[in-house]
Coordinates of N, CA and C and ligand atoms in Angstrom, one line a residue:
M1 N 115.3 -19.9 74.4 CA 114.0 -19.6 74.1 C 113.0 -20.5 74.8
N2 N 112.0 -19.8 75.5 CA 111.1 -20.6 76.4 C 109.7 -20.6 75.8
P3 N 108.9 -21.6 76.2 CA 107.5 -21.5 75.9 C 106.9 -20.2 76.3
C4 N 105.9 -19.7 75.6 CA 105.4 -18.4 75.9 C 104.5 -18.3 77.0
P5 N 104.7 -17.5 78.1 CA 103.8 -17.4 79.2 C 102.5 -16.6 78.7
P6 N 101.4 -16.7 79.4 CA 100.2 -16.0 79.0 C 100.5 -14.5 78.9
L7 N 99.7 -13.8 78.1 CA 99.9 -12.4 77.9 C 99.7 -11.6 79.2
R8 N 98.7 -12.0 80.0 CA 98.5 -11.3 81.3 C 99.8 -11.3 82.1
Q9 N 100.5 -12.4 82.1 CA 101.7 -12.5 82.9 C 102.8 -11.7 82.2
L10 N 102.9 -11.6 80.9 CA 104.0 -10.8 80.3 C 103.7 -9.3 80.6
L11 N 102.5 -8.9 80.6 CA 102.1 -7.5 80.9 C 102.5 -7.2 82.4
A12 N 102.1 -8.1 83.3 CA 102.4 -7.9 84.7 C 103.9 -7.8 84.9
D13 N 104.7 -8.8 84.3 CA 106.1 -8.8 84.4 C 106.8 -7.5 83.9
A14 N 106.2 -6.9 82.8 CA 106.8 -5.7 82.2 C 106.2 -4.5 82.9
G15 N 105.3 -4.6 83.8 CA 104.7 -3.5 84.5 C 103.9 -2.6 83.5
K16 N 103.3 -3.2 82.5 CA 102.5 -2.5 81.5 C 101.0 -2.8 81.6
L17 N 100.2 -1.9 81.2 CA 98.7 -2.1 81.3 C 98.1 -2.6 80.0
R18 N 98.8 -2.2 78.9 CA 98.2 -2.5 77.6 C 99.2 -3.2 76.7
A19 N 98.7 -3.9 75.7 CA 99.6 -4.6 74.7 C 99.3 -4.1 73.3
F20 N 100.4 -4.0 72.5 CA 100.2 -3.7 71.1 C 100.7 -5.0 70.4
L21 N 99.8 -5.8 69.9 CA 100.1 -7.0 69.3 C 100.4 -6.9 67.8
F22 N 101.6 -7.2 67.3 CA 101.9 -7.2 65.9 C 101.9 -8.7 65.5
L23 N 101.2 -9.0 64.5 CA 101.0 -10.4 64.1 C 101.3 -10.6 62.6
D24 N 102.1 -11.5 62.3 CA 102.3 -12.0 61.0 C 101.0 -12.8 60.6
Y25 N 100.8 -13.1 59.4 CA 99.6 -13.8 59.0 C 99.9 -15.3 58.7
D26 N 100.5 -15.6 57.5 CA 100.7 -17.0 57.1 C 101.7 -17.7 57.9
G27 N 101.3 -18.8 58.5 CA 102.2 -19.6 59.3 C 102.2 -19.1 60.8
T28 N 101.4 -18.0 61.0 CA 101.4 -17.5 62.4 C 99.9 -17.5 62.9
L29 N 99.0 -16.8 62.2 CA 97.6 -16.8 62.5 C 96.9 -17.9 61.8
A30 N 97.4 -18.3 60.7 CA 96.7 -19.3 59.8 C 97.8 -20.2 59.2
D31 N 97.3 -21.4 58.9 CA 98.2 -22.3 58.2 C 98.4 -21.8 56.8
F32 N 99.5 -22.2 56.2 CA 99.8 -21.7 54.8 C 98.7 -22.1 53.8
A33 N 98.4 -21.1 53.0 CA 97.4 -21.3 51.9 C 98.1 -22.2 50.8
P34 N 97.3 -22.9 50.0 CA 97.8 -23.8 49.0 C 98.8 -23.1 48.1
N35 N 98.5 -21.8 47.7 CA 99.5 -21.0 47.1 C 99.3 -19.5 47.5
P36 N 100.3 -18.7 47.4 CA 100.2 -17.3 48.0 C 99.1 -16.4 47.4
D37 N 98.6 -16.8 46.2 CA 97.5 -16.0 45.7 C 96.1 -16.5 46.1
V38 N 96.1 -17.5 46.9 CA 94.8 -18.0 47.4 C 94.4 -17.2 48.6
V39 N 93.3 -16.6 48.6 CA 92.8 -15.7 49.7 C 91.5 -16.3 50.3
L40 N 91.7 -17.0 51.4 CA 90.5 -17.6 52.0 C 90.4 -17.1 53.4
P41 N 89.5 -16.1 53.6 CA 89.3 -15.5 55.0 C 88.8 -16.7 55.9
D42 N 89.2 -16.6 57.1 CA 88.9 -17.6 58.1 C 87.9 -17.0 59.2
A43 N 86.7 -17.5 59.2 CA 85.7 -16.9 60.0 C 86.0 -17.0 61.5
H44 N 86.6 -18.1 61.9 CA 87.0 -18.3 63.4 C 88.0 -17.2 63.8
L45 N 89.0 -17.0 62.9 CA 90.1 -16.1 63.1 C 89.5 -14.6 63.2
L46 N 88.6 -14.3 62.2 CA 88.0 -13.0 62.2 C 87.2 -12.7 63.5
D47 N 86.5 -13.7 64.0 CA 85.7 -13.6 65.2 C 86.7 -13.3 66.4
L48 N 87.8 -14.1 66.4 CA 88.7 -13.9 67.5 C 89.3 -12.5 67.5
L49 N 89.8 -12.1 66.3 CA 90.5 -10.8 66.2 C 89.5 -9.7 66.5
S50 N 88.3 -9.8 66.0 CA 87.3 -8.7 66.3 C 87.0 -8.6 67.7
R51 N 87.0 -9.7 68.5 CA 86.8 -9.6 69.9 C 88.0 -9.0 70.6
L52 N 89.2 -9.3 70.1 CA 90.4 -8.7 70.7 C 90.5 -7.2 70.5
V53 N 90.1 -6.8 69.3 CA 90.2 -5.4 68.9 C 89.2 -4.5 69.7
E54 N 88.1 -5.1 70.2 CA 87.1 -4.4 71.0 C 87.7 -4.0 72.3
R55 N 88.7 -4.6 72.8 CA 89.2 -4.4 74.1 C 90.0 -3.0 74.2
D56 N 89.8 -2.3 75.2 CA 90.6 -1.0 75.4 C 92.0 -1.3 75.7
D57 N 92.4 -2.4 76.2 CA 93.8 -2.7 76.6 C 94.6 -3.4 75.5
L58 N 94.1 -3.5 74.3 CA 94.8 -4.1 73.2 C 94.7 -3.3 71.9
R59 N 95.9 -3.3 71.2 CA 95.9 -2.7 69.9 C 96.5 -3.8 69.0
L60 N 96.0 -3.9 67.7 CA 96.4 -4.9 66.8 C 97.0 -4.4 65.5
A61 N 98.0 -5.0 65.0 CA 98.6 -4.8 63.7 C 98.9 -6.1 63.1
V62 N 98.5 -6.3 61.8 CA 98.9 -7.5 61.1 C 99.9 -7.1 60.0
V63 N 101.1 -7.7 60.1 CA 102.2 -7.3 59.2 C 102.6 -8.5 58.4
S64 N 102.3 -8.4 57.1 CA 102.4 -9.6 56.2 C 103.3 -9.3 55.0
G65 N 103.9 -10.3 54.4 CA 104.6 -10.1 53.2 C 103.6 -10.1 52.0
R66 N 102.4 -10.5 52.2 CA 101.4 -10.5 51.1 C 101.1 -9.0 50.7
R67 N 100.6 -8.8 49.5 CA 100.2 -7.5 49.1 C 99.0 -7.0 50.0
L68 N 98.8 -5.7 50.1 CA 97.8 -5.2 51.1 C 96.4 -5.6 50.6
T69 N 96.1 -5.6 49.3 CA 94.8 -6.0 48.9 C 94.4 -7.4 49.4
H70 N 95.4 -8.3 49.5 CA 95.1 -9.6 50.0 C 94.9 -9.6 51.5
V71 N 95.7 -8.8 52.2 CA 95.6 -8.8 53.6 C 94.3 -8.2 54.0
R72 N 93.8 -7.2 53.3 CA 92.5 -6.5 53.6 C 91.4 -7.5 53.3
A73 N 91.5 -8.3 52.2 CA 90.5 -9.3 51.9 C 90.5 -10.4 53.0
L74 N 91.6 -10.8 53.5 CA 91.7 -11.8 54.5 C 91.1 -11.3 55.8
L75 N 91.4 -10.0 56.1 CA 91.0 -9.4 57.4 C 90.2 -8.2 57.2
P76 N 89.0 -8.3 56.8 CA 88.1 -7.0 56.7 C 87.7 -6.5 58.1
L77 N 88.7 -6.0 58.8 CA 88.4 -5.6 60.2 C 88.7 -4.1 60.4
P78 N 87.8 -3.3 60.8 CA 88.1 -1.9 61.2 C 88.9 -1.9 62.5
G79 N 89.6 -0.8 62.7 CA 90.3 -0.7 64.0 C 91.6 -1.4 64.2
V80 N 92.1 -1.9 63.1 CA 93.4 -2.7 63.1 C 94.3 -2.1 62.1
W81 N 95.6 -1.9 62.4 CA 96.6 -1.6 61.4 C 96.8 -2.9 60.5
L82 N 96.8 -2.7 59.2 CA 97.1 -3.8 58.3 C 98.3 -3.3 57.4
A83 N 99.4 -4.1 57.4 CA 100.6 -3.8 56.6 C 100.8 -4.9 55.6
G84 N 100.9 -4.5 54.3 CA 101.2 -5.5 53.3 C 102.5 -5.3 52.7
S85 N 103.0 -6.2 51.9 CA 104.3 -6.1 51.2 C 105.4 -5.7 52.3
Y86 N 105.4 -6.4 53.4 CA 106.4 -6.1 54.5 C 106.3 -4.7 55.0
G87 N 105.1 -4.1 54.9 CA 105.0 -2.7 55.4 C 105.2 -1.6 54.5
L88 N 105.4 -1.9 53.2 CA 105.5 -0.8 52.2 C 104.2 -0.2 52.0
E89 N 103.1 -0.9 52.2 CA 101.7 -0.3 52.0 C 100.9 -0.7 53.2
L90 N 100.2 0.3 53.8 CA 99.6 0.1 55.0 C 98.2 0.7 55.0
V91 N 97.3 0.3 55.9 CA 96.1 0.9 56.2 C 96.0 1.1 57.7
D92 N 95.6 2.3 58.2 CA 95.6 2.5 59.6 C 94.3 2.1 60.2
P93 N 94.2 2.2 61.5 CA 92.9 1.7 62.1 C 91.7 2.5 61.7
G94 N 91.9 3.7 61.2 CA 90.8 4.5 60.7 C 90.4 4.2 59.3
G95 N 91.2 3.4 58.6 CA 91.0 3.0 57.2 C 91.8 3.8 56.2
A96 N 92.6 4.7 56.7 CA 93.4 5.5 55.7 C 94.6 4.7 55.2
E97 N 94.7 4.7 53.8 CA 95.8 4.0 53.2 C 97.1 4.8 53.1
M98 N 98.2 4.2 53.2 CA 99.5 5.0 53.0 C 100.5 4.0 52.3
Q99 N 101.4 4.6 51.6 CA 102.5 3.9 51.0 C 103.8 4.5 51.4
R100 N 104.8 3.7 51.7 CA 106.1 4.2 52.2 C 107.0 4.5 51.1
L101 N 106.7 4.1 49.9 CA 107.6 4.4 48.7 C 106.7 4.8 47.5
D102 N 107.3 5.3 46.5 CA 106.5 5.7 45.3 C 106.3 4.5 44.3
Y103 N 105.1 4.0 44.4 CA 104.8 2.8 43.5 C 105.0 3.1 42.1
Q104 N 104.5 4.2 41.6 CA 104.6 4.6 40.2 C 106.0 4.6 39.7
A105 N 106.9 5.0 40.6 CA 108.3 5.0 40.2 C 109.0 3.6 40.1
L106 N 108.5 2.8 41.0 CA 109.2 1.5 41.2 C 108.6 0.4 40.2
R107 N 107.3 0.4 40.0 CA 106.7 -0.7 39.3 C 107.2 -0.9 37.9
P108 N 107.4 0.2 37.1 CA 107.9 -0.1 35.7 C 109.2 -0.8 35.7
R109 N 110.1 -0.6 36.7 CA 111.4 -1.4 36.8 C 111.1 -2.8 37.1
L110 N 110.2 -3.1 37.9 CA 109.9 -4.5 38.3 C 109.2 -5.2 37.1
A111 N 108.3 -4.4 36.4 CA 107.6 -5.0 35.2 C 108.6 -5.3 34.1
A112 N 109.7 -4.5 34.0 CA 110.7 -4.8 33.0 C 111.6 -6.1 33.4
F113 N 111.7 -6.3 34.7 CA 112.5 -7.4 35.2 C 111.7 -8.7 35.1
K114 N 110.4 -8.7 35.3 CA 109.5 -9.8 35.4 C 109.7 -10.9 34.3
P115 N 109.8 -10.5 33.0 CA 109.8 -11.5 32.0 C 111.0 -12.5 32.1
G116 N 112.1 -12.0 32.7 CA 113.3 -12.8 32.8 C 113.0 -14.0 33.8
W117 N 112.4 -13.8 34.8 CA 112.0 -14.8 35.8 C 110.9 -15.7 35.2
Q118 N 110.0 -15.1 34.4 CA 108.9 -15.8 33.8 C 109.5 -16.9 32.9
R119 N 110.5 -16.4 32.1 CA 111.1 -17.4 31.1 C 111.8 -18.5 31.8
L120 N 112.4 -18.2 32.9 CA 113.2 -19.2 33.7 C 112.2 -20.3 34.3
L121 N 111.0 -19.8 34.6 CA 110.1 -20.8 35.3 C 109.2 -21.5 34.3
A122 N 109.2 -21.0 33.0 CA 108.2 -21.5 32.0 C 108.3 -23.0 31.9
G123 N 107.2 -23.7 32.0 CA 107.2 -25.2 31.8 C 107.8 -26.0 32.9
R124 N 108.2 -25.4 34.0 CA 108.8 -26.2 35.1 C 107.7 -26.4 36.2
D125 N 107.7 -27.7 36.7 CA 106.7 -28.1 37.7 C 107.2 -27.6 39.1
G126 N 106.2 -27.3 39.9 CA 106.6 -27.1 41.3 C 107.0 -25.6 41.7
F127 N 107.0 -24.8 40.7 CA 107.4 -23.4 40.9 C 106.2 -22.5 40.8
Y128 N 106.2 -21.4 41.6 CA 105.1 -20.5 41.4 C 105.6 -19.0 41.5
L129 N 105.3 -18.2 40.5 CA 105.7 -16.9 40.5 C 104.6 -16.0 41.0
E130 N 104.9 -15.3 42.1 CA 103.9 -14.4 42.8 C 104.3 -13.0 42.5
D131 N 103.3 -12.3 41.9 CA 103.6 -10.8 41.6 C 102.8 -10.0 42.6
K132 N 103.5 -9.4 43.5 CA 102.8 -8.6 44.6 C 102.7 -7.2 44.3
G133 N 103.1 -6.8 43.0 CA 103.0 -5.4 42.7 C 104.3 -4.7 43.1
W134 N 104.6 -4.7 44.4 CA 105.9 -4.1 44.9 C 107.0 -5.1 44.8
A135 N 106.7 -6.3 44.7 CA 107.8 -7.4 44.8 C 107.4 -8.5 43.9
L136 N 108.4 -9.3 43.6 CA 108.1 -10.5 42.7 C 108.8 -11.7 43.5
A137 N 108.1 -12.8 43.7 CA 108.6 -13.9 44.5 C 108.5 -15.2 43.8
I138 N 109.5 -16.0 43.8 CA 109.5 -17.4 43.3 C 109.3 -18.3 44.5
H139 N 108.2 -19.1 44.5 CA 108.0 -20.1 45.5 C 108.3 -21.5 44.9
A140 N 109.3 -22.1 45.6 CA 109.8 -23.4 45.0 C 109.5 -24.6 46.0
D141 N 108.6 -24.4 46.9 CA 108.4 -25.4 47.9 C 107.8 -26.7 47.4
K142 N 107.2 -26.6 46.2 CA 106.6 -27.9 45.7 C 107.5 -28.5 44.6
A143 N 108.7 -27.9 44.3 CA 109.6 -28.4 43.3 C 110.5 -29.5 44.0
Q144 N 111.2 -30.3 43.1 CA 112.2 -31.2 43.6 C 113.4 -30.4 44.1
A145 N 114.0 -31.0 45.1 CA 115.1 -30.2 45.8 C 116.2 -29.7 44.9
Q146 N 116.6 -30.6 44.0 CA 117.7 -30.2 43.1 C 117.3 -29.2 42.1
A147 N 116.1 -29.4 41.6 CA 115.6 -28.4 40.6 C 115.4 -27.1 41.3
A148 N 114.9 -27.1 42.5 CA 114.7 -25.8 43.3 C 116.1 -25.1 43.4
A149 N 117.1 -25.8 43.8 CA 118.4 -25.2 44.0 C 118.9 -24.6 42.7
E150 N 118.8 -25.4 41.6 CA 119.3 -24.9 40.3 C 118.6 -23.7 39.8
V151 N 117.3 -23.7 39.9 CA 116.5 -22.6 39.3 C 116.7 -21.4 40.2
L152 N 116.7 -21.5 41.5 CA 116.9 -20.3 42.3 C 118.3 -19.7 42.1
A153 N 119.3 -20.6 41.9 CA 120.6 -20.1 41.6 C 120.6 -19.3 40.3
Q154 N 119.9 -19.8 39.3 CA 119.8 -19.1 38.0 C 119.0 -17.8 38.2
A155 N 118.0 -17.8 39.0 CA 117.2 -16.6 39.2 C 118.0 -15.5 39.9
R156 N 119.0 -15.9 40.7 CA 119.8 -15.0 41.4 C 120.8 -14.2 40.4
M157 N 121.0 -14.9 39.2 CA 121.9 -14.3 38.3 C 121.3 -13.2 37.4
V158 N 120.0 -13.1 37.4 CA 119.3 -12.1 36.7 C 119.5 -10.7 37.4
E159 N 119.9 -9.7 36.6 CA 120.3 -8.5 37.2 C 119.1 -7.8 37.9
V160 N 119.3 -7.4 39.1 CA 118.2 -6.8 39.9 C 118.1 -5.3 39.5
P161 N 116.9 -4.8 39.3 CA 116.8 -3.3 38.9 C 117.1 -2.4 40.1
A162 N 117.5 -1.2 39.8 CA 117.8 -0.2 40.8 C 116.7 0.0 41.7
G163 N 117.0 0.1 43.0 CA 116.0 0.3 44.0 C 115.4 -1.0 44.5
F164 N 115.9 -2.1 44.1 CA 115.5 -3.4 44.6 C 116.6 -4.2 45.1
R165 N 116.3 -5.3 45.8 CA 117.3 -6.3 46.2 C 116.7 -7.6 46.3
L166 N 117.6 -8.7 46.3 CA 117.1 -10.0 46.5 C 117.0 -10.4 47.9
Q167 N 116.0 -11.1 48.3 CA 115.8 -11.6 49.6 C 115.4 -13.1 49.5
G168 N 116.3 -13.9 50.1 CA 116.1 -15.4 50.0 C 115.4 -16.0 51.2
G169 N 115.1 -17.2 51.0 CA 114.5 -18.0 52.1 C 114.7 -19.5 51.7
E170 N 114.1 -20.3 52.5 CA 114.1 -21.7 52.1 C 113.2 -21.9 50.9
R171 N 113.7 -22.3 49.8 CA 112.9 -22.6 48.6 C 112.1 -21.3 48.2
F172 N 112.7 -20.2 48.4 CA 112.0 -18.9 48.1 C 113.0 -17.9 47.7
L173 N 112.7 -17.1 46.7 CA 113.5 -16.0 46.4 C 112.6 -14.8 45.9
E174 N 113.0 -13.6 46.4 CA 112.1 -12.5 46.2 C 112.9 -11.3 45.8
V175 N 112.4 -10.5 44.8 CA 113.1 -9.2 44.5 C 112.1 -8.1 45.0
C176 N 112.6 -7.3 45.9 CA 111.8 -6.3 46.5 C 112.6 -5.1 46.9
P177 N 112.0 -3.9 47.2 CA 112.8 -2.8 47.7 C 113.4 -3.1 49.0
P178 N 114.6 -2.6 49.4 CA 115.1 -2.8 50.7 C 114.3 -2.3 51.8
E179 N 113.4 -1.3 51.5 CA 112.5 -0.8 52.6 C 111.4 -1.8 52.9
A180 N 111.2 -2.8 52.1 CA 110.2 -3.8 52.5 C 110.8 -4.7 53.6
D181 N 110.5 -4.3 54.8 CA 111.2 -4.8 56.0 C 110.3 -4.7 57.2
K182 N 110.0 -5.9 57.8 CA 109.0 -5.9 58.9 C 109.5 -5.1 60.1
G183 N 110.8 -5.0 60.3 CA 111.3 -4.2 61.4 C 111.0 -2.7 61.1
A184 N 111.2 -2.2 59.9 CA 110.9 -0.9 59.5 C 109.4 -0.6 59.6
A185 N 108.6 -1.6 59.3 CA 107.1 -1.5 59.3 C 106.7 -1.3 60.8
V186 N 107.2 -2.1 61.7 CA 106.9 -2.0 63.1 C 107.3 -0.6 63.6
E187 N 108.5 -0.1 63.2 CA 108.9 1.2 63.6 C 108.0 2.3 63.1
Y188 N 107.6 2.2 61.9 CA 106.6 3.2 61.3 C 105.3 3.2 62.1
I189 N 104.8 2.1 62.4 CA 103.5 2.0 63.1 C 103.7 2.5 64.5
L190 N 104.7 2.1 65.2 CA 105.0 2.6 66.6 C 105.2 4.1 66.6
S191 N 105.8 4.7 65.6 CA 106.1 6.1 65.6 C 104.8 6.9 65.5
R192 N 103.7 6.2 65.1 CA 102.4 6.9 64.9 C 101.4 6.5 66.0
S193 N 102.0 5.9 67.1 CA 101.1 5.4 68.2 C 101.5 6.0 69.5
D194 N 100.5 6.1 70.4 CA 100.8 6.5 71.8 C 101.3 5.2 72.6
L195 N 102.5 5.2 73.1 CA 103.0 4.0 73.6 C 103.1 4.1 75.2
D196 N 102.4 5.0 75.7 CA 102.5 5.2 77.2 C 101.8 3.9 77.8
G197 N 102.6 3.2 78.6 CA 102.0 2.0 79.3 C 101.8 0.8 78.4
V198 N 102.4 0.9 77.2 CA 102.1 -0.2 76.3 C 103.3 -1.1 76.1
L199 N 103.0 -2.4 76.1 CA 104.0 -3.4 75.8 C 103.8 -3.9 74.3
P200 N 104.8 -3.7 73.4 CA 104.6 -4.2 72.1 C 105.2 -5.6 71.9
L201 N 104.5 -6.4 71.2 CA 104.9 -7.8 71.0 C 104.7 -8.1 69.5
F202 N 105.7 -8.9 69.0 CA 105.6 -9.4 67.6 C 105.6 -10.9 67.6
I203 N 104.6 -11.5 66.9 CA 104.5 -12.9 66.7 C 104.6 -13.3 65.3
G204 N 105.6 -14.1 64.9 CA 105.9 -14.4 63.5 C 106.6 -15.8 63.4
D205 N 106.6 -16.3 62.2 CA 107.1 -17.7 62.1 C 108.4 -17.8 61.2
D206 N 108.8 -16.8 60.5 CA 109.9 -17.0 59.6 C 111.0 -16.0 59.7
D207 N 112.1 -16.2 58.9 CA 113.3 -15.4 59.1 C 113.0 -13.9 58.8
K208 N 112.0 -13.6 58.0 CA 111.7 -12.1 57.8 C 111.0 -11.5 59.0
D209 N 110.6 -12.3 59.9 CA 110.0 -11.7 61.2 C 111.1 -11.4 62.2
E210 N 112.3 -11.9 61.9 CA 113.4 -11.7 62.9 C 113.8 -10.2 63.1
R211 N 113.7 -9.5 62.0 CA 114.0 -8.0 62.1 C 113.0 -7.3 63.0
A212 N 111.8 -7.8 62.9 CA 110.8 -7.2 63.8 C 111.0 -7.6 65.3
F213 N 111.4 -8.8 65.5 CA 111.7 -9.2 66.9 C 112.8 -8.3 67.4
T214 N 113.9 -8.2 66.6 CA 115.0 -7.4 67.1 C 114.6 -6.0 67.4
R215 N 113.9 -5.4 66.4 CA 113.5 -4.0 66.6 C 112.7 -3.8 67.9
L216 N 111.7 -4.7 68.1 CA 110.8 -4.5 69.3 C 111.6 -4.8 70.6
Q217 N 112.4 -5.8 70.6 CA 113.1 -6.2 71.8 C 114.1 -5.1 72.2
A218 N 114.7 -4.4 71.2 CA 115.6 -3.3 71.5 C 114.9 -2.2 72.3
G219 N 113.6 -2.1 72.1 CA 112.9 -1.1 72.8 C 112.1 -1.6 74.0
G220 N 112.4 -2.8 74.5 CA 111.7 -3.4 75.6 C 110.5 -4.2 75.3
G221 N 110.2 -4.4 74.0 CA 109.1 -5.3 73.6 C 109.5 -6.7 73.6
I222 N 108.7 -7.6 73.0 CA 108.9 -9.0 73.1 C 108.6 -9.7 71.7
G223 N 109.5 -10.5 71.3 CA 109.3 -11.3 70.1 C 108.9 -12.7 70.5
I224 N 108.0 -13.2 69.7 CA 107.5 -14.6 69.9 C 107.5 -15.4 68.6
L225 N 108.3 -16.4 68.6 CA 108.5 -17.2 67.3 C 107.4 -18.3 67.3
V226 N 106.8 -18.5 66.1 CA 105.9 -19.6 66.0 C 106.7 -20.7 65.2
A227 N 106.9 -21.8 65.9 CA 107.7 -22.9 65.4 C 107.4 -24.2 66.2
P228 N 107.4 -25.3 65.5 CA 107.0 -26.6 66.2 C 108.1 -27.0 67.2
R229 N 109.3 -26.6 67.0 CA 110.4 -26.9 67.9 C 111.4 -25.8 68.0
A230 N 112.2 -25.7 69.0 CA 113.2 -24.6 69.2 C 114.1 -24.6 68.0
R231 N 114.5 -23.4 67.6 CA 115.5 -23.2 66.6 C 116.2 -21.8 66.8
P232 N 117.3 -21.6 66.2 CA 118.0 -20.3 66.4 C 117.1 -19.1 66.0
T233 N 116.9 -18.2 66.9 CA 116.1 -17.0 66.7 C 116.5 -15.9 67.7
T234 N 116.1 -14.7 67.4 CA 116.2 -13.6 68.4 C 115.0 -13.5 69.3
A235 N 113.9 -14.2 68.9 CA 112.7 -14.1 69.7 C 112.9 -14.7 71.1
R236 N 112.2 -14.1 72.1 CA 112.4 -14.5 73.5 C 111.6 -15.8 73.8
Y237 N 110.4 -15.9 73.2 CA 109.5 -17.0 73.5 C 109.1 -17.7 72.2
R238 N 108.4 -18.8 72.4 CA 108.0 -19.6 71.3 C 106.5 -20.1 71.6
L239 N 105.7 -20.1 70.5 CA 104.5 -20.8 70.4 C 104.6 -21.9 69.3
A240 N 103.9 -23.0 69.5 CA 104.2 -24.2 68.6 C 103.6 -24.1 67.2
S241 N 102.5 -23.4 67.0 CA 101.7 -23.5 65.8 C 100.7 -22.3 65.7
P242 N 100.1 -22.1 64.5 CA 99.0 -21.1 64.5 C 97.9 -21.4 65.5
H243 N 97.6 -22.7 65.6 CA 96.6 -23.2 66.6 C 97.0 -22.7 68.0
A244 N 98.2 -22.8 68.4 CA 98.7 -22.4 69.7 C 98.6 -20.9 69.8
V245 N 98.9 -20.2 68.7 CA 98.8 -18.7 68.8 C 97.3 -18.3 69.1
R246 N 96.4 -18.9 68.4 CA 95.0 -18.6 68.6 C 94.6 -18.9 70.0
R247 N 95.1 -20.0 70.5 CA 94.7 -20.4 71.9 C 95.3 -19.4 72.9
W248 N 96.5 -19.0 72.6 CA 97.2 -18.0 73.5 C 96.4 -16.6 73.5
L249 N 96.0 -16.2 72.3 CA 95.2 -15.0 72.1 C 93.8 -15.1 72.8
R250 N 93.2 -16.3 72.6 CA 91.9 -16.5 73.2 C 91.9 -16.5 74.7
A251 N 93.0 -17.0 75.3 CA 93.1 -17.1 76.7 C 93.0 -15.7 77.3
Y252 N 93.5 -14.7 76.6 CA 93.5 -13.3 77.1 C 92.0 -12.8 77.3
L253 N 91.1 -13.3 76.4 CA 89.7 -12.9 76.5 C 89.0 -13.5 77.7
G254 N 89.6 -14.6 78.3 CA 89.1 -15.1 79.6 C 87.9 -16.0 79.3
Ligands
MG301 MG1 104.7 -16.1 58.1

């Protein structure tokens, strides 16, 4: 995995005229918020993305694990695809909202599941239960290591409702539909786009972005991992930080 060349060079090497940039949000475009329910729009980022979206040779999609209402509040930008809950809920560049599953069918099952995890976390420091509507996530990054391991192991024992699965990460556990998948989200958006002369790229920082890297690279696109140092990944290139991502994007504006 190599440092990421400028976008102009990637386009020239691929023989493409335009880029479709798929961007994760937390840890990619912005540093992590104090907790996942904190929604703090970033004026500098909005300015940068709005200048990018004005260009005829760029299309933008932001694909986040956050719920769509948060993504929309963070990025009140017309002309951009916004995907929340790993692409279960989307808004297209024209502002039309769509859902890839039936929320009314799924939510009651998640609502019935929720009290089990609430009881498990009650009175424990360092844990945060995020309810995304479509998914429920335990964030344990502020807990002590041993407590995090014990509680997440117990959380895994609670029976998952039909139509959902567990998805883990470092100090993180989430119950969500299997269709909540950034690779599927990218596929959905690409299937609704004219790709003639277009190079798709996905920039993301965590393991749930790997499916999008794989999906794009299988079709000739490019995955770019955001990480301070090299680590195992399917992405072809690396940028060191959200700051480096913004600098890389800004460079394209000249
Ligand atoms: Mg991220």
